[in-house]
Short mmCIF file of the C-alpha atoms (twelve columns), coordinates in Angstrom:
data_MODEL
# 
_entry.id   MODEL 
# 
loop_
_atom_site.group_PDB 
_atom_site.id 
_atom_site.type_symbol 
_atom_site.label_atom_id 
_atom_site.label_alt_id 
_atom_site.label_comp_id 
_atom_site.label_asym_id 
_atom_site.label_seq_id 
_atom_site.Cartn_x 
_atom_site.Cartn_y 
_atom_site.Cartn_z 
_atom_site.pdbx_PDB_model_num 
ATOM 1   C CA . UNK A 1   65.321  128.350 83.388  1 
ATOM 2   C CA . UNK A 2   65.300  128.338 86.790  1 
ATOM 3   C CA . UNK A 3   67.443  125.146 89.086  1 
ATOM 4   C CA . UNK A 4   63.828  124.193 90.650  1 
ATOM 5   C CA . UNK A 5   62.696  123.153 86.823  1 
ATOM 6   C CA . UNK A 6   65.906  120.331 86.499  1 
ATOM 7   C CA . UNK A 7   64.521  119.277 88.969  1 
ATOM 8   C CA . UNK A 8   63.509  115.979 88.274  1 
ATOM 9   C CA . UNK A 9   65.099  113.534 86.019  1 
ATOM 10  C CA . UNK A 10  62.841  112.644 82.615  1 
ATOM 11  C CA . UNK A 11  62.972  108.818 83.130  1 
ATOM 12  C CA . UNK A 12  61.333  108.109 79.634  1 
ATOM 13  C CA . UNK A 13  63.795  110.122 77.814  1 
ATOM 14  C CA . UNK A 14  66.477  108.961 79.351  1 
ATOM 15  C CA . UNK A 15  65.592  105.526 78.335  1 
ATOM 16  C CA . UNK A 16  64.781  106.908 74.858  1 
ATOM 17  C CA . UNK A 17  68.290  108.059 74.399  1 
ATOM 18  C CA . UNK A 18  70.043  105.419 76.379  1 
ATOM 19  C CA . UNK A 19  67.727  102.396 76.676  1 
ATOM 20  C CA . UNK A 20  68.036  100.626 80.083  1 
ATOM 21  C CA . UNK A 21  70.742  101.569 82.295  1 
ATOM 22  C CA . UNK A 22  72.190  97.978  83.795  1 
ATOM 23  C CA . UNK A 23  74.071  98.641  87.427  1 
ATOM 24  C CA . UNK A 24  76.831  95.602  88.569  1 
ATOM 25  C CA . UNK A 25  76.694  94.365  91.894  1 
ATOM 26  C CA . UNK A 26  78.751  97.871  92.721  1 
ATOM 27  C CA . UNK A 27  76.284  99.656  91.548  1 
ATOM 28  C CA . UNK A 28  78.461  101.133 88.471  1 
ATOM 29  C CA . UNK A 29  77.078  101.252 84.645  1 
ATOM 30  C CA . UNK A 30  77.645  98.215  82.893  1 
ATOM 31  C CA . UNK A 31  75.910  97.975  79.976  1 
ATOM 32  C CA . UNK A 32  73.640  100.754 78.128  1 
ATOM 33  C CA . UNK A 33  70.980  98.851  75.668  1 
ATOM 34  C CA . UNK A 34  70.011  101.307 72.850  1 
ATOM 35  C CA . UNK A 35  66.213  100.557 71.152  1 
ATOM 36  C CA . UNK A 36  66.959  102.671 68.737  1 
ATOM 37  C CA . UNK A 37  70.488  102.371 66.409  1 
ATOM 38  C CA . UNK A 38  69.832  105.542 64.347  1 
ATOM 39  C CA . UNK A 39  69.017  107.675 67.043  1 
ATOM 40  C CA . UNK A 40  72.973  108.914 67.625  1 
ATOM 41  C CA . UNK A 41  72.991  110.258 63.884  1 
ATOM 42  C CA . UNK A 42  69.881  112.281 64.358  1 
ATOM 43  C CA . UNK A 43  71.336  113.603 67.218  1 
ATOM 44  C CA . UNK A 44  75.317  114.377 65.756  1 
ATOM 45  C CA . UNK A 45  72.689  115.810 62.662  1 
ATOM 46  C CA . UNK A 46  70.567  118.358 65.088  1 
ATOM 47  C CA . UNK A 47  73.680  119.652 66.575  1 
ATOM 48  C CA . UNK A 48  75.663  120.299 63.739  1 
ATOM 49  C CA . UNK A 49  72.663  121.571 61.708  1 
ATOM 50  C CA . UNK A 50  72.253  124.711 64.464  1 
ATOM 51  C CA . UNK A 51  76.067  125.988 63.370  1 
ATOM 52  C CA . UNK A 52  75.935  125.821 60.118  1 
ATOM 53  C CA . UNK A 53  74.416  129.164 59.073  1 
ATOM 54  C CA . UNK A 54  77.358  131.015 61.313  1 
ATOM 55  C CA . UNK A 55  80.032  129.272 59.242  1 
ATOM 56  C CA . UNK A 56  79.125  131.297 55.515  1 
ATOM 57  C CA . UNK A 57  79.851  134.626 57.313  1 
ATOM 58  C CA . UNK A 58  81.791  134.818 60.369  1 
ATOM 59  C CA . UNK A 59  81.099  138.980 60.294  1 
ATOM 60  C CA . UNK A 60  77.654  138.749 61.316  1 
ATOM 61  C CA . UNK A 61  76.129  136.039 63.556  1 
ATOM 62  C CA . UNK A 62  73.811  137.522 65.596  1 
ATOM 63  C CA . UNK A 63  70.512  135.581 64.110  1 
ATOM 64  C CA . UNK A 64  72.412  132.114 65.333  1 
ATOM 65  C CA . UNK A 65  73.608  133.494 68.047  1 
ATOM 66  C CA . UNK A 66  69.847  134.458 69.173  1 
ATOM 67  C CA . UNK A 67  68.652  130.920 67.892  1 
ATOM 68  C CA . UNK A 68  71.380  129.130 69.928  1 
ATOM 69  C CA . UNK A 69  70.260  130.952 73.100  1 
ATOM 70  C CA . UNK A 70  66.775  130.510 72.565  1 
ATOM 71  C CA . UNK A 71  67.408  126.578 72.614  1 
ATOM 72  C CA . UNK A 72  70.610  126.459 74.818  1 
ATOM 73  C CA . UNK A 73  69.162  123.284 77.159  1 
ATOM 74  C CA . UNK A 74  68.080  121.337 73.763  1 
ATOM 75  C CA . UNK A 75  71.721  121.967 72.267  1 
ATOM 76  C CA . UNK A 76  73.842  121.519 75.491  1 
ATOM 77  C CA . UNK A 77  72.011  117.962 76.279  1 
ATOM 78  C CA . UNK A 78  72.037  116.901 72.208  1 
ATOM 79  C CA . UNK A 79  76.152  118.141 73.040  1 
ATOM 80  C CA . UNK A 80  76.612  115.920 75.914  1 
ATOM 81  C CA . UNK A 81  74.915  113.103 74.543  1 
ATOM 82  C CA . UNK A 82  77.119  113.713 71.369  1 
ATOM 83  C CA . UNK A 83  80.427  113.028 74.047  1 
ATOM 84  C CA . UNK A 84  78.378  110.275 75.565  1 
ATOM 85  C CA . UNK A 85  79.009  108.341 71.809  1 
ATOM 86  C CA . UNK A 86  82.627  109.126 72.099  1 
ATOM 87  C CA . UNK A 87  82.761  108.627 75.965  1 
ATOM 88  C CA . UNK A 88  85.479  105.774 75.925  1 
ATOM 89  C CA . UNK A 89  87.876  108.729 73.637  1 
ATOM 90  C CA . UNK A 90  87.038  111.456 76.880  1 
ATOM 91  C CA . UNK A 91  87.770  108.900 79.024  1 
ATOM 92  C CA . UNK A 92  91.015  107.554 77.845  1 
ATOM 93  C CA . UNK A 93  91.997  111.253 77.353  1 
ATOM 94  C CA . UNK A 94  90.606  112.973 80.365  1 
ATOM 95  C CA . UNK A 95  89.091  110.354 82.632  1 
ATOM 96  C CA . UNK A 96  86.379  111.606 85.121  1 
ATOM 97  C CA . UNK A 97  86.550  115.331 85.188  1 
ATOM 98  C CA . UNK A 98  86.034  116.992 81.602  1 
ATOM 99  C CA . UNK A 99  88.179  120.098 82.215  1 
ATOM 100 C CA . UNK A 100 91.577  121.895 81.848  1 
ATOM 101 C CA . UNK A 101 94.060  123.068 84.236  1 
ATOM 102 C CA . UNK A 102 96.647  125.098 85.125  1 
ATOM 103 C CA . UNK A 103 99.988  123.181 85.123  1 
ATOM 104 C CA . UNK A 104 102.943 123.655 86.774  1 
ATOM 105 C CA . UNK A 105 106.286 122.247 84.952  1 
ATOM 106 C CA . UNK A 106 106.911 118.528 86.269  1 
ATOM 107 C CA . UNK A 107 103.130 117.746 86.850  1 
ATOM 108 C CA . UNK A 108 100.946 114.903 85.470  1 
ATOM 109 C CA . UNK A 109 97.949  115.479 84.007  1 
ATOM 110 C CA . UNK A 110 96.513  114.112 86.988  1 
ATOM 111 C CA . UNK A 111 98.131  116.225 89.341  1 
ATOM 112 C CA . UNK A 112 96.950  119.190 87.381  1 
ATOM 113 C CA . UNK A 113 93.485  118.465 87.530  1 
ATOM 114 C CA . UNK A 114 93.042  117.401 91.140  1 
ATOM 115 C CA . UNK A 115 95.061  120.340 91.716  1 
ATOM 116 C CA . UNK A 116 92.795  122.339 90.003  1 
ATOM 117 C CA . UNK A 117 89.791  121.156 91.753  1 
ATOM 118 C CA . UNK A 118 91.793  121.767 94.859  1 
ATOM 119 C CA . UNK A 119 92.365  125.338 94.607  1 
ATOM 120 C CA . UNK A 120 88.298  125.741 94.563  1 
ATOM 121 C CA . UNK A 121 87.793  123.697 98.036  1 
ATOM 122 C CA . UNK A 122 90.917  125.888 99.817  1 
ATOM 123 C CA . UNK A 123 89.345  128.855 98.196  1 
ATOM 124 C CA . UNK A 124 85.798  128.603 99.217  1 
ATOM 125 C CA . UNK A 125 87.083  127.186 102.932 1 
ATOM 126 C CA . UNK A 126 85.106  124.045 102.684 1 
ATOM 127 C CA . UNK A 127 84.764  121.700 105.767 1 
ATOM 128 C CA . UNK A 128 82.343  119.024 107.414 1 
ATOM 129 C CA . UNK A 129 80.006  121.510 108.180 1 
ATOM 130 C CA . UNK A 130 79.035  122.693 105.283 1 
ATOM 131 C CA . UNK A 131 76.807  122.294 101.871 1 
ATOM 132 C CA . UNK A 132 78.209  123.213 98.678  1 
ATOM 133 C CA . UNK A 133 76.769  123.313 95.192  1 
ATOM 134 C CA . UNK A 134 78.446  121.744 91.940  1 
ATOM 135 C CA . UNK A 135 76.666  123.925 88.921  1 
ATOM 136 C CA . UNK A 136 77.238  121.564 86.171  1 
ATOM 137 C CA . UNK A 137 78.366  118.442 87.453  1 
ATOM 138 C CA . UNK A 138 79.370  116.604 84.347  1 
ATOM 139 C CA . UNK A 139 79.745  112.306 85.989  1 
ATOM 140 C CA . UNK A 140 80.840  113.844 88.891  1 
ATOM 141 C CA . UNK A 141 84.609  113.345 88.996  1 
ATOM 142 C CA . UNK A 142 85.769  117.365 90.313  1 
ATOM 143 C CA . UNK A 143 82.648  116.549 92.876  1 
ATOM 144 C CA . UNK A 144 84.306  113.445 94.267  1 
ATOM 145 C CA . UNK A 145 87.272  114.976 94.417  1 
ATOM 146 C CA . UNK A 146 86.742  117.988 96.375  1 
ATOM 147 C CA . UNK A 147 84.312  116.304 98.770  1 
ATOM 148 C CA . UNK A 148 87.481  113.940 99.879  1 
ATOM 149 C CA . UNK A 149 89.586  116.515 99.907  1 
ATOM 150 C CA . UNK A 150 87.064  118.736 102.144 1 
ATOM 151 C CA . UNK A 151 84.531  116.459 103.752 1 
ATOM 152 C CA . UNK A 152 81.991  118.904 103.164 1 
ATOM 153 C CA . UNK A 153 78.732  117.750 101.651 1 
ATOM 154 C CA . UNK A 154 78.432  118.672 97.850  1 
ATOM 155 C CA . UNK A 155 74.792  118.541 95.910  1 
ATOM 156 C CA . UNK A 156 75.631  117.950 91.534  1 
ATOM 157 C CA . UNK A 157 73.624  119.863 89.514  1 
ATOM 158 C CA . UNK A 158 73.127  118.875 86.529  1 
ATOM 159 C CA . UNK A 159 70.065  118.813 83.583  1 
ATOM 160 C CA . UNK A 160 71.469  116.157 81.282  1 
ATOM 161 C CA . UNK A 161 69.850  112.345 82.628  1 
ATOM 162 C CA . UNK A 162 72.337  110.281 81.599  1 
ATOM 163 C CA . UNK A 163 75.266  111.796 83.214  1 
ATOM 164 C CA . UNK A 164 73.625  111.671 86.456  1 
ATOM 165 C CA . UNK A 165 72.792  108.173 86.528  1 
ATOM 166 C CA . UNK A 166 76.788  107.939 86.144  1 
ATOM 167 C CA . UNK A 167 77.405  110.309 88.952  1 
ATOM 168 C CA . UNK A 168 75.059  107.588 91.592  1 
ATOM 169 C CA . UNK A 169 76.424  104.778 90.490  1 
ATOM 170 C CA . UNK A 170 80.187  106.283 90.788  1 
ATOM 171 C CA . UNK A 171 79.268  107.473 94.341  1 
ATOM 172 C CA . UNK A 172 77.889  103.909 95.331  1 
ATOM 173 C CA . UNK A 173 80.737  102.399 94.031  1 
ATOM 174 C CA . UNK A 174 82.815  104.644 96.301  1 
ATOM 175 C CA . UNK A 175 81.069  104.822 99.219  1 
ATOM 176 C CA . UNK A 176 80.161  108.155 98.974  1 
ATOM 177 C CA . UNK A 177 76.213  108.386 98.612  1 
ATOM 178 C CA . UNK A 178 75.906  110.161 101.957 1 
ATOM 179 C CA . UNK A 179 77.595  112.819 100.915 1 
ATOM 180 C CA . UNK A 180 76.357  113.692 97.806  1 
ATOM 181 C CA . UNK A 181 73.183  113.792 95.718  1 
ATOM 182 C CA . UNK A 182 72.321  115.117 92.339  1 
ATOM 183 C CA . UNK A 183 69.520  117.821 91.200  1 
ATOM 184 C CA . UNK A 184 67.908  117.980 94.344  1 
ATOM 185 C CA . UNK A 185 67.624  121.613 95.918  1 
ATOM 186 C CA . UNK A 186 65.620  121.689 99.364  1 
ATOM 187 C CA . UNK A 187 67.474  124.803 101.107 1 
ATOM 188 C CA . UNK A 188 69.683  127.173 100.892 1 
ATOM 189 C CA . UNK A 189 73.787  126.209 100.677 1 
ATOM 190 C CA . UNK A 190 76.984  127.800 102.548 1 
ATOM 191 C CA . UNK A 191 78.531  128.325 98.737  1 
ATOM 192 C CA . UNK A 192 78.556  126.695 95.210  1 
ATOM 193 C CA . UNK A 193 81.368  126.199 92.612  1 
ATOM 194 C CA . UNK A 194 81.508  125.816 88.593  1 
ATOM 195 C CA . UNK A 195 83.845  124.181 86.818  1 
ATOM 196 C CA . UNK A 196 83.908  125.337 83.158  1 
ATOM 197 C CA . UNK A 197 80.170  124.955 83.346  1 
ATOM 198 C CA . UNK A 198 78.084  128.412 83.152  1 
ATOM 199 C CA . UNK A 199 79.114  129.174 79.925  1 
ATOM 200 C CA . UNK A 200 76.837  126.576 78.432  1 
ATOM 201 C CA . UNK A 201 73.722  129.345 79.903  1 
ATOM 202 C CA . UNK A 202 72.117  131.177 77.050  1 
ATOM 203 C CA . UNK A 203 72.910  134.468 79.374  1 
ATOM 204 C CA . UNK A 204 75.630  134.241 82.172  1 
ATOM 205 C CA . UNK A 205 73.060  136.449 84.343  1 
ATOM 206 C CA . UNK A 206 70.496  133.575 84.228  1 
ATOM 207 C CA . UNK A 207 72.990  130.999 86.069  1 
ATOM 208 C CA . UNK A 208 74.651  133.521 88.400  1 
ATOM 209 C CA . UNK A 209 71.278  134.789 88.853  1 
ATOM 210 C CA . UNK A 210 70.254  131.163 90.077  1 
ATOM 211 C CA . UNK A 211 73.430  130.588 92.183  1 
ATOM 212 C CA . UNK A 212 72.646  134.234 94.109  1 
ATOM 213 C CA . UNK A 213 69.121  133.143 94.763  1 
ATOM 214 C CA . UNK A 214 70.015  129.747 96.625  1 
ATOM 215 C CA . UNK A 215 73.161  130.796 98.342  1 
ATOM 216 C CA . UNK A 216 72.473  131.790 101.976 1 
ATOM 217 C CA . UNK A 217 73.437  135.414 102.891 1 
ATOM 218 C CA . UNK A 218 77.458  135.593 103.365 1 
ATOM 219 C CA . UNK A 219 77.592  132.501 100.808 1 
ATOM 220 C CA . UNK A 220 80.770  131.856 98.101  1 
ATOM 221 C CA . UNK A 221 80.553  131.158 94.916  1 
ATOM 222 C CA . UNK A 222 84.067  130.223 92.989  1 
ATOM 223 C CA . UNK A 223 83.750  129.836 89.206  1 
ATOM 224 C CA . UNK A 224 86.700  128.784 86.675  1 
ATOM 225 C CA . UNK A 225 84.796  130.913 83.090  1 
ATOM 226 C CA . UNK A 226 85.337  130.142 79.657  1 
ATOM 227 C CA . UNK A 227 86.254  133.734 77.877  1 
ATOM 228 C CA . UNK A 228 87.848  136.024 75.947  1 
ATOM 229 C CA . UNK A 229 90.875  137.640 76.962  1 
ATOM 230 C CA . UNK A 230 91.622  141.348 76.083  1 
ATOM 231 C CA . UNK A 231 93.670  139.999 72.909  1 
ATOM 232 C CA . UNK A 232 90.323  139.216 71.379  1 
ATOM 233 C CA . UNK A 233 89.636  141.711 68.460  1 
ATOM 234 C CA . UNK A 234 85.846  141.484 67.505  1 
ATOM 235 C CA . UNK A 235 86.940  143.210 64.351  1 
ATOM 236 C CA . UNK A 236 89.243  140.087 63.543  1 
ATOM 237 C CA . UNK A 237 87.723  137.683 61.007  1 
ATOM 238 C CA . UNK A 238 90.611  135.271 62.045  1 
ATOM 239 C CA . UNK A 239 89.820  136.210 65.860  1 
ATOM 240 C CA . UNK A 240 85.825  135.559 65.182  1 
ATOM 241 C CA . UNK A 241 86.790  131.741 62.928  1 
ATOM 242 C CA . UNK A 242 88.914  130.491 65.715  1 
ATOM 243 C CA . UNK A 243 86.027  131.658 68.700  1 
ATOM 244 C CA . UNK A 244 83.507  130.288 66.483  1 
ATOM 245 C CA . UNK A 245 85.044  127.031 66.452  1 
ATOM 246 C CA . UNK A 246 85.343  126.900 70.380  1 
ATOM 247 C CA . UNK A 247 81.727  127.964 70.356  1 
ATOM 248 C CA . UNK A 248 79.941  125.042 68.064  1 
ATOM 249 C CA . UNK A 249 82.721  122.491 69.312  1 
ATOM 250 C CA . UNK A 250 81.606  122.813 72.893  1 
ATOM 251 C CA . UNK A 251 77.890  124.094 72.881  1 
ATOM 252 C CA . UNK A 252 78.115  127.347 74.036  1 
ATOM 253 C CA . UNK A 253 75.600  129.909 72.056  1 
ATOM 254 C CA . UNK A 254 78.124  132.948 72.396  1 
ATOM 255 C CA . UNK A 255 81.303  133.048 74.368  1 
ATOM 256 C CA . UNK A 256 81.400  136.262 76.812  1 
ATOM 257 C CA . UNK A 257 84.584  138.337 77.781  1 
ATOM 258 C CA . UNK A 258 86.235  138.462 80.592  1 
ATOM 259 C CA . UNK A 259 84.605  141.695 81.524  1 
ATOM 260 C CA . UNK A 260 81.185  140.664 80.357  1 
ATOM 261 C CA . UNK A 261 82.007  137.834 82.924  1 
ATOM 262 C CA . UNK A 262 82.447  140.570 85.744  1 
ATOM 263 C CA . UNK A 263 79.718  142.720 84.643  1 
ATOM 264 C CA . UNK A 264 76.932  139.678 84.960  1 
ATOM 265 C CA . UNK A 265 78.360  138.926 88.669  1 
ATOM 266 C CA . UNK A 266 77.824  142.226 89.999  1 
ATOM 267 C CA . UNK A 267 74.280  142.686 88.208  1 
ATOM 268 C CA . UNK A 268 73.075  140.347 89.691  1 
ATOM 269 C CA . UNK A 269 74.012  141.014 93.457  1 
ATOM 270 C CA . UNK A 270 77.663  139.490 94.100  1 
ATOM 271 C CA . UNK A 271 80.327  141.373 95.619  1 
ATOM 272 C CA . UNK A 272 83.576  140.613 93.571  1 
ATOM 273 C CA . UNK A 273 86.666  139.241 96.604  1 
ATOM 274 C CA . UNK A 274 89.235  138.333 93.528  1 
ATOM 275 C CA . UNK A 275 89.796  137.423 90.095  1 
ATOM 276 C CA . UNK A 276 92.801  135.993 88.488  1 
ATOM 277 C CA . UNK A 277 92.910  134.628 84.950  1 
ATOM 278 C CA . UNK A 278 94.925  131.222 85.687  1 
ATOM 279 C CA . UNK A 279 95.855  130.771 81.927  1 
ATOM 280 C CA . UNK A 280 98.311  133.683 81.862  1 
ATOM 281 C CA . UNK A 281 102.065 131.892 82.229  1 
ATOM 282 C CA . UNK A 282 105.039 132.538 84.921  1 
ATOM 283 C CA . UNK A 283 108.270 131.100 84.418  1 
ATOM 284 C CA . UNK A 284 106.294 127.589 86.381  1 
ATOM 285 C CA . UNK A 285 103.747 127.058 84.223  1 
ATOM 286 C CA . UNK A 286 102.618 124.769 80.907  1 
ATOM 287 C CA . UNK A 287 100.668 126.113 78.587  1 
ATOM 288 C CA . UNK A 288 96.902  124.516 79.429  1 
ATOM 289 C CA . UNK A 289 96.430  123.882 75.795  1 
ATOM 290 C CA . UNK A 290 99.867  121.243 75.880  1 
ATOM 291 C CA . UNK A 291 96.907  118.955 76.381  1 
ATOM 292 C CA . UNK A 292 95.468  118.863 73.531  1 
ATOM 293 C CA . UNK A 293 99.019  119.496 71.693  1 
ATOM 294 C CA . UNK A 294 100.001 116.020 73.182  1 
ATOM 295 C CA . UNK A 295 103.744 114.708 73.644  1 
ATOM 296 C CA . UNK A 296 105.944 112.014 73.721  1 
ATOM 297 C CA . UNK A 297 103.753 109.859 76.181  1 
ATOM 298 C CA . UNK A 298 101.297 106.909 74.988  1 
ATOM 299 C CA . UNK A 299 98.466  109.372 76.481  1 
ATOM 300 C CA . UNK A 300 100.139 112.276 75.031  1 
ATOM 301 C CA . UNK A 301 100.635 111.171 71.176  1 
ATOM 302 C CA . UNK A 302 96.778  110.373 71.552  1 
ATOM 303 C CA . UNK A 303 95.743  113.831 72.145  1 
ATOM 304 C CA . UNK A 304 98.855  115.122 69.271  1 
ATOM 305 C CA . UNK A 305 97.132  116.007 65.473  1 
ATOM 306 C CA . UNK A 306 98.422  112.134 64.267  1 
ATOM 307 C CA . UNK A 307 97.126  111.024 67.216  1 
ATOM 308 C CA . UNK A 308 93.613  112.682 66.700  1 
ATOM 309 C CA . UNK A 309 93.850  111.609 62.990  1 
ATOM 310 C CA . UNK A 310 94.477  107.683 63.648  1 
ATOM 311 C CA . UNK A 311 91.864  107.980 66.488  1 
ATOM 312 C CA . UNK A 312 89.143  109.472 63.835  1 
ATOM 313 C CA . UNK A 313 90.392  106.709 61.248  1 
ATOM 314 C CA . UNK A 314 89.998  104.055 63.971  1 
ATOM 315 C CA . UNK A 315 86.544  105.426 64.922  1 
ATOM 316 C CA . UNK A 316 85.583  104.857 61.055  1 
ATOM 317 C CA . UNK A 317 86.671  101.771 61.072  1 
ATOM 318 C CA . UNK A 318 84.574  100.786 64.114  1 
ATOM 319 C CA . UNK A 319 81.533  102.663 62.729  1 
ATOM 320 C CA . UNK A 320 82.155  100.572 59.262  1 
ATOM 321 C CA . UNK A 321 81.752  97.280  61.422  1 
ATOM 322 C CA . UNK A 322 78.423  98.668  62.965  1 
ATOM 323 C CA . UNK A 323 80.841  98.183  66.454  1 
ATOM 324 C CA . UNK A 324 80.810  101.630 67.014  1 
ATOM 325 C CA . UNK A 325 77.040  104.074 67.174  1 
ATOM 326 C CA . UNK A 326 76.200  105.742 63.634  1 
ATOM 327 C CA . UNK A 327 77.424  109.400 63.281  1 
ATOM 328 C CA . UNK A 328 81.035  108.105 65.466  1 
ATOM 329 C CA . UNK A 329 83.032  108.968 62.575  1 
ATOM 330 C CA . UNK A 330 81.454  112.285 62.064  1 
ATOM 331 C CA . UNK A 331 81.873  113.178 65.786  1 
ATOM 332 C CA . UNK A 332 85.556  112.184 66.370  1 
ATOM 333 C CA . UNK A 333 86.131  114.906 63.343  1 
ATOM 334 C CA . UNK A 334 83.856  117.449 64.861  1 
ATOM 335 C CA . UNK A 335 85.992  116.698 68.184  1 
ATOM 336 C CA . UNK A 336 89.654  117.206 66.217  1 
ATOM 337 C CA . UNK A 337 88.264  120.668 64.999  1 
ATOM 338 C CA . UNK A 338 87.180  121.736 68.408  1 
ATOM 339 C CA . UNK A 339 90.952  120.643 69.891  1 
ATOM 340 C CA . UNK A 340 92.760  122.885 66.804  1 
ATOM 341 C CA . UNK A 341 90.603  126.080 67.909  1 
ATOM 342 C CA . UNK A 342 91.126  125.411 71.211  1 
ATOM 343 C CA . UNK A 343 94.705  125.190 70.650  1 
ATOM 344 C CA . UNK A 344 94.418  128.614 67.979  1 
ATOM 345 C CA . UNK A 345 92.902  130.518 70.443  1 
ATOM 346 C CA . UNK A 346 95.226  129.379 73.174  1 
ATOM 347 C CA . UNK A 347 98.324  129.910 71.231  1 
ATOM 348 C CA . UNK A 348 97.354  133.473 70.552  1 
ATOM 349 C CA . UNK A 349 95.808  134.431 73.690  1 
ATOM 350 C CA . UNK A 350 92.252  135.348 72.838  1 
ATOM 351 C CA . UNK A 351 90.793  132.733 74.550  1 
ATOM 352 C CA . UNK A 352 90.910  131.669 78.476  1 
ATOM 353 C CA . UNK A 353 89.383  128.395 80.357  1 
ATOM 354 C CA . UNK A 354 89.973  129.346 83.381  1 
ATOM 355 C CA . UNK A 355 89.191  132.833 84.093  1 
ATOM 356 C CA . UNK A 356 88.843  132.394 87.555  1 
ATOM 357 C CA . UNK A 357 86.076  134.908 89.434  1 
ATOM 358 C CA . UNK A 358 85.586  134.450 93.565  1 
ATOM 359 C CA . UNK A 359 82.105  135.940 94.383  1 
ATOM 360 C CA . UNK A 360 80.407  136.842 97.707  1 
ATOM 361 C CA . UNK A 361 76.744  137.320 98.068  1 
ATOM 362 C CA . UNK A 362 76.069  140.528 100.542 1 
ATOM 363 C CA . UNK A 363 75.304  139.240 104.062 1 
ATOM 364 C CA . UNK A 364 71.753  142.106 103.746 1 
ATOM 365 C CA . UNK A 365 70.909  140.274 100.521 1 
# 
């Protein structure tokens, strides 16, 4: 799929999912009005029902694997619509920006993740003058954040509806509709960043494909890549569970390596400047999967295993009393399985967040 077919937003389906989006004066979301109640379960149900076939042998995948890429848009937006049940979890745990980080001792979790979003903007030499490209937006939070810290002005991309009705109203709440907008793409920009995002693409080629075509000549494109390390041992059925597990918990149809990564970039056109993988420690550093481990902290027991497990019995709870959507219950324990594989793969170093690739498109191209 090329950018050009996103777009547009789908107004009916948006209100099919959703129901009608209610703005305060602010212009933030206030109030979402579902018309239909059963509609979360069906979607938790689709999801879950694409993984299953993997999970009775973890040797051989590839039929899943080809189904998953086949319908990678219908599974990433029935994903995020899955975290939009559980959004007030992802936002007490992660607040705007849905990503990891690399941490130096002493930080907050904050600091890490502005910090993180940072290091993109000083990388790519953003300023005033310029037009940048957010490939994968999520609600917009790393957007906002680098467009303060640069001025420059930054266009979200993004093919799921509901999160960009979040990312407007958080911009006219903030004053920052002037410099921003969402989906549009009427010219060619000075350089483009993704955050965790690409590896949602069926084929990594397809999105850096897309990126190369609407950079202009001499343009930058900085990407942190979900991957796995040289640790990974394909011939590892332990290896293969704990991948799997980042796979279905996070919609990705099949997680590339790091040198798959690198190979896609240069087929398509890019010149390769640097590459770093940000997840490998020095004496400084945290561990980026300490977030999900949790610690001592109110915010940090939440994200611990008890902390997951009172959260999921909570959830129940709510779901029991019809406060919280049908299927809740079943996605807070989908969620705690994704956070232990995370943490697995982390722990043994066959899996990176934040393989981190800067790209040049040829000023002849």
């Amino acid at each position: 799929m090329s950018f050009s077919e996103v777009d547009h937003l789908d107004t009916e389906s948006i209100k099919e999912h959703h129901g009608e989006i209610i703005y305060d004066a602010n212009g933030f979301v206030k109030k979402i009005y579902r018309k239909d109640s059963q509609l979360n379960r069906r979607i938790v149900d689709s999801y879950v029902g694409m993984w299953q076939e993997d999970k009775k042998d973890f040797s051989n995948k590839e039929d899943g694997i080809q189904k998953r890429r086949e319908n990678a848009q219908i599974m990433t937006n029935a994903f995020y619509d899955i975290k939009k049940i559980m959004k007030f979890i992802f936002s007490i745990g992660w607040g705007e920006s849905f990503h990891f980080a690399r941490t130096y001792k002493g930080d907050t979790f904050e600091q890490s993740i502005k910090r993180h979003e940072q290091y993109l903007a000083v990388k790519l030499g953003l300023s005033e003058k310029q037009k940048t490209l957010d490939v994968g937006c999520g609600v917009g939070g790393p957007l906002r954040e680098i467009l303060r810290l640069s001025g420059a002005h930054v266009t979200g991309l993004n093919n799921n509806g509901y999160q960009v009705e979040r990312c407007k109203a958080y911009a006219k709440r903030l004053g920052l509709e002037s410099k921003s907008d969402y989906i549009k793409l009427d010219g060619r920009f000075d350089s483009a960043y993704a955050i965790e995002a690409t590896v949602h693409s069926p084929k990594l080629e397809m999105v850096y494909g897309e990126v190369f075509r609407v950079l202009k000549p001499g343009g930058l494109f900085a990407t942190y890549e979900w991957v796995t390390t040289p640790n990974y041992d394909e011939n590892n059925l332990e290896h293969k569970r704990i991948i799997h597990g980042i796979e279905e918990g996070n919609s990705i149809p099949s997680l590339s390596s790091y040198k798959q990564a690198l190979d896609a970039a240069k087929r398509v056109g890019f010149e390769l400047i640097e590459h770093e993988d940000l997840a490998i420690l020095s004496e400084c550093h945290e561990p980026w999967y300490m977030t999900l481990k949790g610690g001592f902290s109110l915010k940090g027991f939440r994200m611990t295993r008890i902390g997951r497990w009172t959260t999921h019995k909570f959830v129940y709870f709510l779901e029991c009393l019809r406060i919280a959507a049908p299927g809740s219950t079943d996605v807070a324990h989908f969620l705690n399985k994704t956070a232990d594989a995370l943490v697995e793969g982390g722990e043994i170093g066959i899996f990176t967040p934040m393989f981190f690739m800067l790209l040049r498109k040829p000023t002849t191209a």
